[in-house]
PDB file of C-alpha atoms in Angstrom:
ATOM      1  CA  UNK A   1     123.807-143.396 -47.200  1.00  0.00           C
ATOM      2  CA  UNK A   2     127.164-144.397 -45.487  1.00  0.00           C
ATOM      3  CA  UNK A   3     128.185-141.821 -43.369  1.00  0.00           C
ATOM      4  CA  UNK A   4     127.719-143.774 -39.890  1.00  0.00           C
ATOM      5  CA  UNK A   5     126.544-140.112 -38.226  1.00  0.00           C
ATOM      6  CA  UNK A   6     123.890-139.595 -41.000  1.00  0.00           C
ATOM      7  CA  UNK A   7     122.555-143.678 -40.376  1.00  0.00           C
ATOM      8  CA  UNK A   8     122.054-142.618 -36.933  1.00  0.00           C
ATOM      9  CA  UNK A   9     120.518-139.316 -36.946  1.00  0.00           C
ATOM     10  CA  UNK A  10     118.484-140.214 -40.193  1.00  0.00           C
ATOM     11  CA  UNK A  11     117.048-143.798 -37.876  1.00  0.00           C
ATOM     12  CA  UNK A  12     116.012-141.191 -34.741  1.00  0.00           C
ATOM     13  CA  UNK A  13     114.457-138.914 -36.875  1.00  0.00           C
ATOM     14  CA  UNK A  14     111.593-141.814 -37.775  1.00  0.00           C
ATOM     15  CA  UNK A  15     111.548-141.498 -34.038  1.00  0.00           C
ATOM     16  CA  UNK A  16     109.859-138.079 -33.814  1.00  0.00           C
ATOM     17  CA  UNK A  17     106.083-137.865 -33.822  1.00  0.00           C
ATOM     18  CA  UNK A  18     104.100-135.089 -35.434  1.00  0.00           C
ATOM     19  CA  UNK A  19     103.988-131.887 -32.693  1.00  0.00           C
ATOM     20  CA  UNK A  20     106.672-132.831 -30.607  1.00  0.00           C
ATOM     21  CA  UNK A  21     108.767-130.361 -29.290  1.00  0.00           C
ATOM     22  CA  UNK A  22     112.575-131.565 -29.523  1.00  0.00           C
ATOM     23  CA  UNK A  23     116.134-130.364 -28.292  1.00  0.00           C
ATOM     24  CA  UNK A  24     118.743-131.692 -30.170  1.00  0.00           C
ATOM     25  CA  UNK A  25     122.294-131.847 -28.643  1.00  0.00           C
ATOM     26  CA  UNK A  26     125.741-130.913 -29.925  1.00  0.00           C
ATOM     27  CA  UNK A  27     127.525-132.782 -32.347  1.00  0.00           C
ATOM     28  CA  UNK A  28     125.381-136.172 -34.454  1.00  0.00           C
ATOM     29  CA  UNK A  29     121.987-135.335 -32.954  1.00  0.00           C
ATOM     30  CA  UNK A  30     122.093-131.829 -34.584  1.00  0.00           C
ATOM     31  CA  UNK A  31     121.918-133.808 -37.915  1.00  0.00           C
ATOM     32  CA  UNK A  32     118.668-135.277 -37.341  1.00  0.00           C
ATOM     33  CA  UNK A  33     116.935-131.864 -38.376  1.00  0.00           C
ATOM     34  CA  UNK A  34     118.354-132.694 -41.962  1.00  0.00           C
ATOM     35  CA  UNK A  35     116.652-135.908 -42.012  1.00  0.00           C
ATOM     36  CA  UNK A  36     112.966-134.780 -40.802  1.00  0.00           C
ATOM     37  CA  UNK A  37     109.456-137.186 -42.476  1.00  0.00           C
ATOM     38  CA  UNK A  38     107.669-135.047 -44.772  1.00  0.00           C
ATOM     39  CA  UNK A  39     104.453-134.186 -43.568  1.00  0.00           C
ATOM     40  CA  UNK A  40     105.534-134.125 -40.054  1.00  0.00           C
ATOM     41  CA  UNK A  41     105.575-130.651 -38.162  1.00  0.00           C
ATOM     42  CA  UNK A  42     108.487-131.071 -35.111  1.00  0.00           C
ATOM     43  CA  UNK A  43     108.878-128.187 -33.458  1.00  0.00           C
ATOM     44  CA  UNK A  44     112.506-127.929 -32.317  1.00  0.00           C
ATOM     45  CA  UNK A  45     114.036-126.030 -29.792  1.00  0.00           C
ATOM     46  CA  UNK A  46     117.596-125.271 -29.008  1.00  0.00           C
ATOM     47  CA  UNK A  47     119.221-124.326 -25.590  1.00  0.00           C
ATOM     48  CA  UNK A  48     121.004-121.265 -26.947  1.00  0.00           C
ATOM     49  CA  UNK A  49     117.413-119.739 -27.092  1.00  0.00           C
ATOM     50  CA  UNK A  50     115.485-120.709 -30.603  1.00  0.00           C
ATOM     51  CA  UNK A  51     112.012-122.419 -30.626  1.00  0.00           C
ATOM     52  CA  UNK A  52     111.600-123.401 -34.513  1.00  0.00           C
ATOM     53  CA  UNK A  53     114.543-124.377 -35.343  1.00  0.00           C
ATOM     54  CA  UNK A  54     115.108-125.532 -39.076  1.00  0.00           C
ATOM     55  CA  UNK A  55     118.052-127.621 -41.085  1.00  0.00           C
ATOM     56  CA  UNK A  56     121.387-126.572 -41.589  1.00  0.00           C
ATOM     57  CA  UNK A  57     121.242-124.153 -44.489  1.00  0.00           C
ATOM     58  CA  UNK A  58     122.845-124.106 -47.811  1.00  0.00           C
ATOM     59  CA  UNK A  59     125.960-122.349 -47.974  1.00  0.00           C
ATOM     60  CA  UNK A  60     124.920-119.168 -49.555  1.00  0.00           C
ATOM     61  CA  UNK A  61     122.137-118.625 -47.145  1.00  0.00           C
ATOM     62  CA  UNK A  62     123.903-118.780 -43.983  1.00  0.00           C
ATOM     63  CA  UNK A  63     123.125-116.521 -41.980  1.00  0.00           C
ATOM     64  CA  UNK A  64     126.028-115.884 -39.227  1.00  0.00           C
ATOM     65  CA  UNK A  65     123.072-114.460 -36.362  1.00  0.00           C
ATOM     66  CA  UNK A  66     121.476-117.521 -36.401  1.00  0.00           C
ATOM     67  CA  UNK A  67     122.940-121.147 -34.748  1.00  0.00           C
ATOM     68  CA  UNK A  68     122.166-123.560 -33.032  1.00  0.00           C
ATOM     69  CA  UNK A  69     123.860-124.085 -29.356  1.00  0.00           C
ATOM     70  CA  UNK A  70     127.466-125.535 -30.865  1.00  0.00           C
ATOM     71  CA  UNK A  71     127.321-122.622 -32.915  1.00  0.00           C
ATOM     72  CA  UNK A  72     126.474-124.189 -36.514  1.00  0.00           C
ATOM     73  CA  UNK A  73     124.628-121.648 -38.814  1.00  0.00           C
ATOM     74  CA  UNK A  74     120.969-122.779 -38.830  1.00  0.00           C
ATOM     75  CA  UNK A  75     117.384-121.996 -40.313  1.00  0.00           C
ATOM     76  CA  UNK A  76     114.689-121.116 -38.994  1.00  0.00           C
ATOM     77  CA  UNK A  77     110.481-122.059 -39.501  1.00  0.00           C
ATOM     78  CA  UNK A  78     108.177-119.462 -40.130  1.00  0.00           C
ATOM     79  CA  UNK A  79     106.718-118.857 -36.772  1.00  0.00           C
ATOM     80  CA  UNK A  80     110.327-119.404 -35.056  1.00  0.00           C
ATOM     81  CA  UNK A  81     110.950-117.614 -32.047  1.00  0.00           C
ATOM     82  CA  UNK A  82     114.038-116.205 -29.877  1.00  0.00           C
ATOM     83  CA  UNK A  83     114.576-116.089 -26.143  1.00  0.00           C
ATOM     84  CA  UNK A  84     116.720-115.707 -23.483  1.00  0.00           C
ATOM     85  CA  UNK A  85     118.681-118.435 -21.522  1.00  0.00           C
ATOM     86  CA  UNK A  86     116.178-118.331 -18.418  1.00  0.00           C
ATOM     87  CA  UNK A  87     113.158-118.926 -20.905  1.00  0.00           C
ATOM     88  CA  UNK A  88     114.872-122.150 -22.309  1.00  0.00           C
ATOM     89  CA  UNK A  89     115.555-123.611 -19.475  1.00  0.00           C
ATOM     90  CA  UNK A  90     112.597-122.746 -17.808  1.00  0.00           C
ATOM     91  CA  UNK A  91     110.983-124.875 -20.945  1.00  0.00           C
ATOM     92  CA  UNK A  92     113.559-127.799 -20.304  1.00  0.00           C
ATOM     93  CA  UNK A  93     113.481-127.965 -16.591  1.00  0.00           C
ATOM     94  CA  UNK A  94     109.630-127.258 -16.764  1.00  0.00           C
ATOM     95  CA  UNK A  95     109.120-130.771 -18.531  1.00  0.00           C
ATOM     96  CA  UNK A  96     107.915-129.265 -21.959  1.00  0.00           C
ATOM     97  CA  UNK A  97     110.502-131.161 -24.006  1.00  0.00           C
ATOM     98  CA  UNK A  98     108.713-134.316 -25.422  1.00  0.00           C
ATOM     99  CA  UNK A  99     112.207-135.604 -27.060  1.00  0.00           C
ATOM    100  CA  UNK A 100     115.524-134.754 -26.248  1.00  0.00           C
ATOM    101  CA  UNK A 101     118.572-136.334 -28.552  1.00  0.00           C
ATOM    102  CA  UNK A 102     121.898-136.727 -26.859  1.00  0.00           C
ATOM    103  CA  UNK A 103     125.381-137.727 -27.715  1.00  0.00           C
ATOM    104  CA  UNK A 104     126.937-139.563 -24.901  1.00  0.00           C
ATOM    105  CA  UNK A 105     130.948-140.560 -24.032  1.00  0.00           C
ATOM    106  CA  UNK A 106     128.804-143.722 -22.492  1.00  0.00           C
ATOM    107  CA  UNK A 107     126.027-145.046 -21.709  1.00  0.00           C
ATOM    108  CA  UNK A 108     124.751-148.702 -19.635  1.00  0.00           C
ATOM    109  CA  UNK A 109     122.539-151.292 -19.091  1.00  0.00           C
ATOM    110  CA  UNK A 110     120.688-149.029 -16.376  1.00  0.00           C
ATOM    111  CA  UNK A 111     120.224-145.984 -18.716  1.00  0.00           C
ATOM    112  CA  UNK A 112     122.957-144.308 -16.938  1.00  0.00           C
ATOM    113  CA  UNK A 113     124.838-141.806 -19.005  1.00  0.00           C
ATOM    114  CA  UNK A 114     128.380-140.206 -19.362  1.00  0.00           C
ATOM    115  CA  UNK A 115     128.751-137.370 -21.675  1.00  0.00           C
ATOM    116  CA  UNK A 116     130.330-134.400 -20.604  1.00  0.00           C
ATOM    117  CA  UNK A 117     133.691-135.004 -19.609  1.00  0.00           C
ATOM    118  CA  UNK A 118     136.543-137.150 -19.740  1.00  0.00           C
ATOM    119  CA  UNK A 119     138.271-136.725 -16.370  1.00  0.00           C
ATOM    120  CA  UNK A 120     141.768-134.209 -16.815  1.00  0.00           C
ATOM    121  CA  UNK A 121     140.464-133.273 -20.283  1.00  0.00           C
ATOM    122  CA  UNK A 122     139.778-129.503 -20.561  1.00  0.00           C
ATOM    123  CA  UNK A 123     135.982-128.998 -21.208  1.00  0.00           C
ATOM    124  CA  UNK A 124     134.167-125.647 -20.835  1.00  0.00           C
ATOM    125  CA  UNK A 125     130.804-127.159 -18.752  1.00  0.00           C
ATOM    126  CA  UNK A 126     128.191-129.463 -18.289  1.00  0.00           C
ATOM    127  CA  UNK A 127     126.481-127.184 -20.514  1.00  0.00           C
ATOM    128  CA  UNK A 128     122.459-127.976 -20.913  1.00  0.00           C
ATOM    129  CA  UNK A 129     123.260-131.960 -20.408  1.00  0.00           C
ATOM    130  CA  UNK A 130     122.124-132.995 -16.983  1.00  0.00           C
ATOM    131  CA  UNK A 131     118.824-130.395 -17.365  1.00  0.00           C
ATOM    132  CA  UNK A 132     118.108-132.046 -20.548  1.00  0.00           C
ATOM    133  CA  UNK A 133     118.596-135.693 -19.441  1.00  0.00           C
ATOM    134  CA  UNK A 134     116.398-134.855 -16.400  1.00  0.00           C
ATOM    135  CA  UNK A 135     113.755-132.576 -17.967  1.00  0.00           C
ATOM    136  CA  UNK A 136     112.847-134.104 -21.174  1.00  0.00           C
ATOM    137  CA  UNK A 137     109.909-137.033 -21.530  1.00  0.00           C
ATOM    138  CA  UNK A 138     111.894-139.174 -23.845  1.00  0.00           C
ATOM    139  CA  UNK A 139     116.127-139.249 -24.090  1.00  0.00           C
ATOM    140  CA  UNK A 140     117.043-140.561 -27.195  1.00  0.00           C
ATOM    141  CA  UNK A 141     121.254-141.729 -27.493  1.00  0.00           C
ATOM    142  CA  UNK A 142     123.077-140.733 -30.505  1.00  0.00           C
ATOM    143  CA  UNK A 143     126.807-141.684 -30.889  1.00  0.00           C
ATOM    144  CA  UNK A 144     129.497-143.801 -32.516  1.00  0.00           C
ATOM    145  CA  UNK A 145     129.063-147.622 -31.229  1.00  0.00           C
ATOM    146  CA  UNK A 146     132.428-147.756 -29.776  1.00  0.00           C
ATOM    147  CA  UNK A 147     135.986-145.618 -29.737  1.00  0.00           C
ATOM    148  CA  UNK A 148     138.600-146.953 -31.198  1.00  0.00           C
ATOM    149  CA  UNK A 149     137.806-150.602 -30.691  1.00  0.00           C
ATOM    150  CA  UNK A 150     136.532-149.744 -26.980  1.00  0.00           C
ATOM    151  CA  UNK A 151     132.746-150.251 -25.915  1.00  0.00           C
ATOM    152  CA  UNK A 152     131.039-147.109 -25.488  1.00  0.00           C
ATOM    153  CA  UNK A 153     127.795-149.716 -24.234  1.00  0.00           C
ATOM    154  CA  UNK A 154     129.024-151.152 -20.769  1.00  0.00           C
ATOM    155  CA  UNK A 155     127.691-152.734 -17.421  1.00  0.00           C
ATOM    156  CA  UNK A 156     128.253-149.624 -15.594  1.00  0.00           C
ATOM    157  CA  UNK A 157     129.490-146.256 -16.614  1.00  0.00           C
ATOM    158  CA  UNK A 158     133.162-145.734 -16.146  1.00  0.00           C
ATOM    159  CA  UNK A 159     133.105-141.780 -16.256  1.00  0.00           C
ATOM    160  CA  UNK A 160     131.256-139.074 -14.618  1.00  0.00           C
ATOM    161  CA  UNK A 161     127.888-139.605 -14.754  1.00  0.00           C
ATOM    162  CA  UNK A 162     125.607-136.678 -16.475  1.00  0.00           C
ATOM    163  CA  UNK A 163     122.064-137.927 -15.177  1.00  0.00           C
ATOM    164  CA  UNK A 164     120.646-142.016 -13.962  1.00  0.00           C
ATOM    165  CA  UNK A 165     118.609-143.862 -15.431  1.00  0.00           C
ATOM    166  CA  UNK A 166     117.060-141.258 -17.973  1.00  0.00           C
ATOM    167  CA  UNK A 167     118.243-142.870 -21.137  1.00  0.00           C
ATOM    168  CA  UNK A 168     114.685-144.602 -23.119  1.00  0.00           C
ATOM    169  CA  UNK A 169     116.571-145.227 -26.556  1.00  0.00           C
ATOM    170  CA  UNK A 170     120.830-145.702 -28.043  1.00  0.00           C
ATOM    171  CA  UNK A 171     121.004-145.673 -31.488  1.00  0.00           C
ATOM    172  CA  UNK A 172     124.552-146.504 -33.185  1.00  0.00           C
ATOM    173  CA  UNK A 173     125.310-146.623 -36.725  1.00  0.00           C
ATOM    174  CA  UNK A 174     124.948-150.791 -35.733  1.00  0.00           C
ATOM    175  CA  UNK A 175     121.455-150.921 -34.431  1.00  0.00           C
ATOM    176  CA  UNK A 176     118.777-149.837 -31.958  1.00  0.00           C
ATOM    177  CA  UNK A 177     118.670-150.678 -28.136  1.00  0.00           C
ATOM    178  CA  UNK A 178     116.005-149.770 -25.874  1.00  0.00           C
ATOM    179  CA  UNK A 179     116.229-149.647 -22.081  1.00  0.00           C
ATOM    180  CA  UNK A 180     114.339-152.110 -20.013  1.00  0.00           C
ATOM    181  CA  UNK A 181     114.087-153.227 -16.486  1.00  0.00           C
ATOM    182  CA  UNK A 182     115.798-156.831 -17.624  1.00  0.00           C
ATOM    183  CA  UNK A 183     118.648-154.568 -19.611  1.00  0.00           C
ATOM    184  CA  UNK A 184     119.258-153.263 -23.437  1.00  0.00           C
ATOM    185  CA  UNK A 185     116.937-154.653 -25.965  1.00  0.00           C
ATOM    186  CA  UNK A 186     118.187-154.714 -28.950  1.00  0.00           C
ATOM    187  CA  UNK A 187     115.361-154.072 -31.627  1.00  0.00           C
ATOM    188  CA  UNK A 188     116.846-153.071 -34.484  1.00  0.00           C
ATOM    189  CA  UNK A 189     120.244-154.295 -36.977  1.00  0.00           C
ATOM    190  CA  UNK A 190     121.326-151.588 -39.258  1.00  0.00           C
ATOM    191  CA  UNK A 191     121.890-153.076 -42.855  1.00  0.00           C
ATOM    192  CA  UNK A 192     125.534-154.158 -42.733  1.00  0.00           C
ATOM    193  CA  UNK A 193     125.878-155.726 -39.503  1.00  0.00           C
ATOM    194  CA  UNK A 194     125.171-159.135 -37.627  1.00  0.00           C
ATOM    195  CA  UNK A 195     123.896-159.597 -33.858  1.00  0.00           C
ATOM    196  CA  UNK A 196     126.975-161.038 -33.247  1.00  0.00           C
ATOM    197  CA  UNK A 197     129.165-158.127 -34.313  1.00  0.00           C
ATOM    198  CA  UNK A 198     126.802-155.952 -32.427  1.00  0.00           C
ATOM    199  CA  UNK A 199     127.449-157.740 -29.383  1.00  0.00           C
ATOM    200  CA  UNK A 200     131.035-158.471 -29.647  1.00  0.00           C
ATOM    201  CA  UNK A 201     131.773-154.231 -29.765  1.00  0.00           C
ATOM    202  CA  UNK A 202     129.267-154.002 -26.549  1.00  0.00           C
ATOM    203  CA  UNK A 203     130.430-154.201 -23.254  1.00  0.00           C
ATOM    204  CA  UNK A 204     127.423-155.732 -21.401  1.00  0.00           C
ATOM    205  CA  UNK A 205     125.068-158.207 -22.784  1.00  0.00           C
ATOM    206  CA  UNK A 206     122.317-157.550 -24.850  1.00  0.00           C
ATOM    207  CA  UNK A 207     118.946-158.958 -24.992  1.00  0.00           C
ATOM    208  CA  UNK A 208     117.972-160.266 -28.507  1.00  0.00           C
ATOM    209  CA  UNK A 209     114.072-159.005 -29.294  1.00  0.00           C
ATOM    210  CA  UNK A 210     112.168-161.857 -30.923  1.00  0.00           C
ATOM    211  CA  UNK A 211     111.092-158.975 -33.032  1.00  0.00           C
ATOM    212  CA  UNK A 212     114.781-157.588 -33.804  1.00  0.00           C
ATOM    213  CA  UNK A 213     114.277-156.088 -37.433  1.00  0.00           C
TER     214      UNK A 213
END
């Protein structure tokens, strides 16, 4: 596997525990449904108003009724359901998402995060960003280490902020941080790259785990 977005969402999906129920976000974190443990029944649930939400299907059995909430053709599990816009966010805002998986424009040391606008960029809403980053148990990061040589990791977010200090868990296509009280503990090196190269594309320092895999 080299596709950096398919490292990420394939290391979060390890992440998910058997029954959770799990909103995945626009763009890498809808890949993480291709990348599912065998054995392990995740129930996800998409803002657009699906709860059973499957992989992306092959392309002769698309079917253009069903996507997900960027509107990418999707499957569904037997059992799936469909709902309205007030059910699903009565299930986000009502705290019944264990896991929610978000890109994010940035994120720092706090668990702050930045990810639906880029100030005098066009964008068509929040969208379901600041309910999930508030409503869900666990908020799970999943973007691009840094844009075009910038730090997407910093001290202090430099955008508008989406939600504070809601972010648990960033994973990059370099590694795994966690938020702490002390700051981001990095855990995890993804085959390919040192600490040192992780740091030097971060904009804040990280804390090296005596445990870092």
């Amino acid at each position: 596997m080299t596709d950096p977005k398919e490292i990420i969402a394939a290391r979060i999906a390890q992440e998910l525990q058997d029954g959770d129920v799990v909103n995945l976000g626009i763009g890498i974190p809808t890949l993480v449904a291709n990348f599912l443990p065998p054995g392990v029944n995740i129930i996800i649930q998409s803002e657009n108003g699906i709860m059973g939400m499957g992989p992306a299907p092959s392309p002769e059995n698309i079917n253009p009724n069903i996507i997900n909430a960027g509107g990418q053709p999707v499957t569904i599990q037997p059992g799936a359901m469909f709902f309205d816009s007030a059910v699903s966010f009565g299930i986000i805002r009502g705290g019944h998402v264990d896991v929610t998986v978000l890109g994010a424009l940035e994120v720092d040391k706090k668990g702050n995060i930045a990810n639906w606008i880029i100030p005098g960029k066009m964008v068509p809403g929040m969208g379901g960003a600041m309910d999930l980053a508030a409503g869900a148990k666990k908020v799970i990061v999943a973007m691009i280490h840094s844009q075009n040589g910038k730090p997407k990791i910093l001290e202090q977010c430099t955008l508008p902020y989406t939600a504070l200090g809601v972010v648990d868990m960033i994973v990059t296509e370099m590694g795994v941080m966690e938020v702490t009280p002390e700051g981001l503990l990095l855990t995890e090196l993804h085959p390919g790259y040192t600490k040192e190269q992780v740091q030097e594309a971060t904009g804040v320092q990280l804390i090296c785990s005596p445990d870092l895999k």
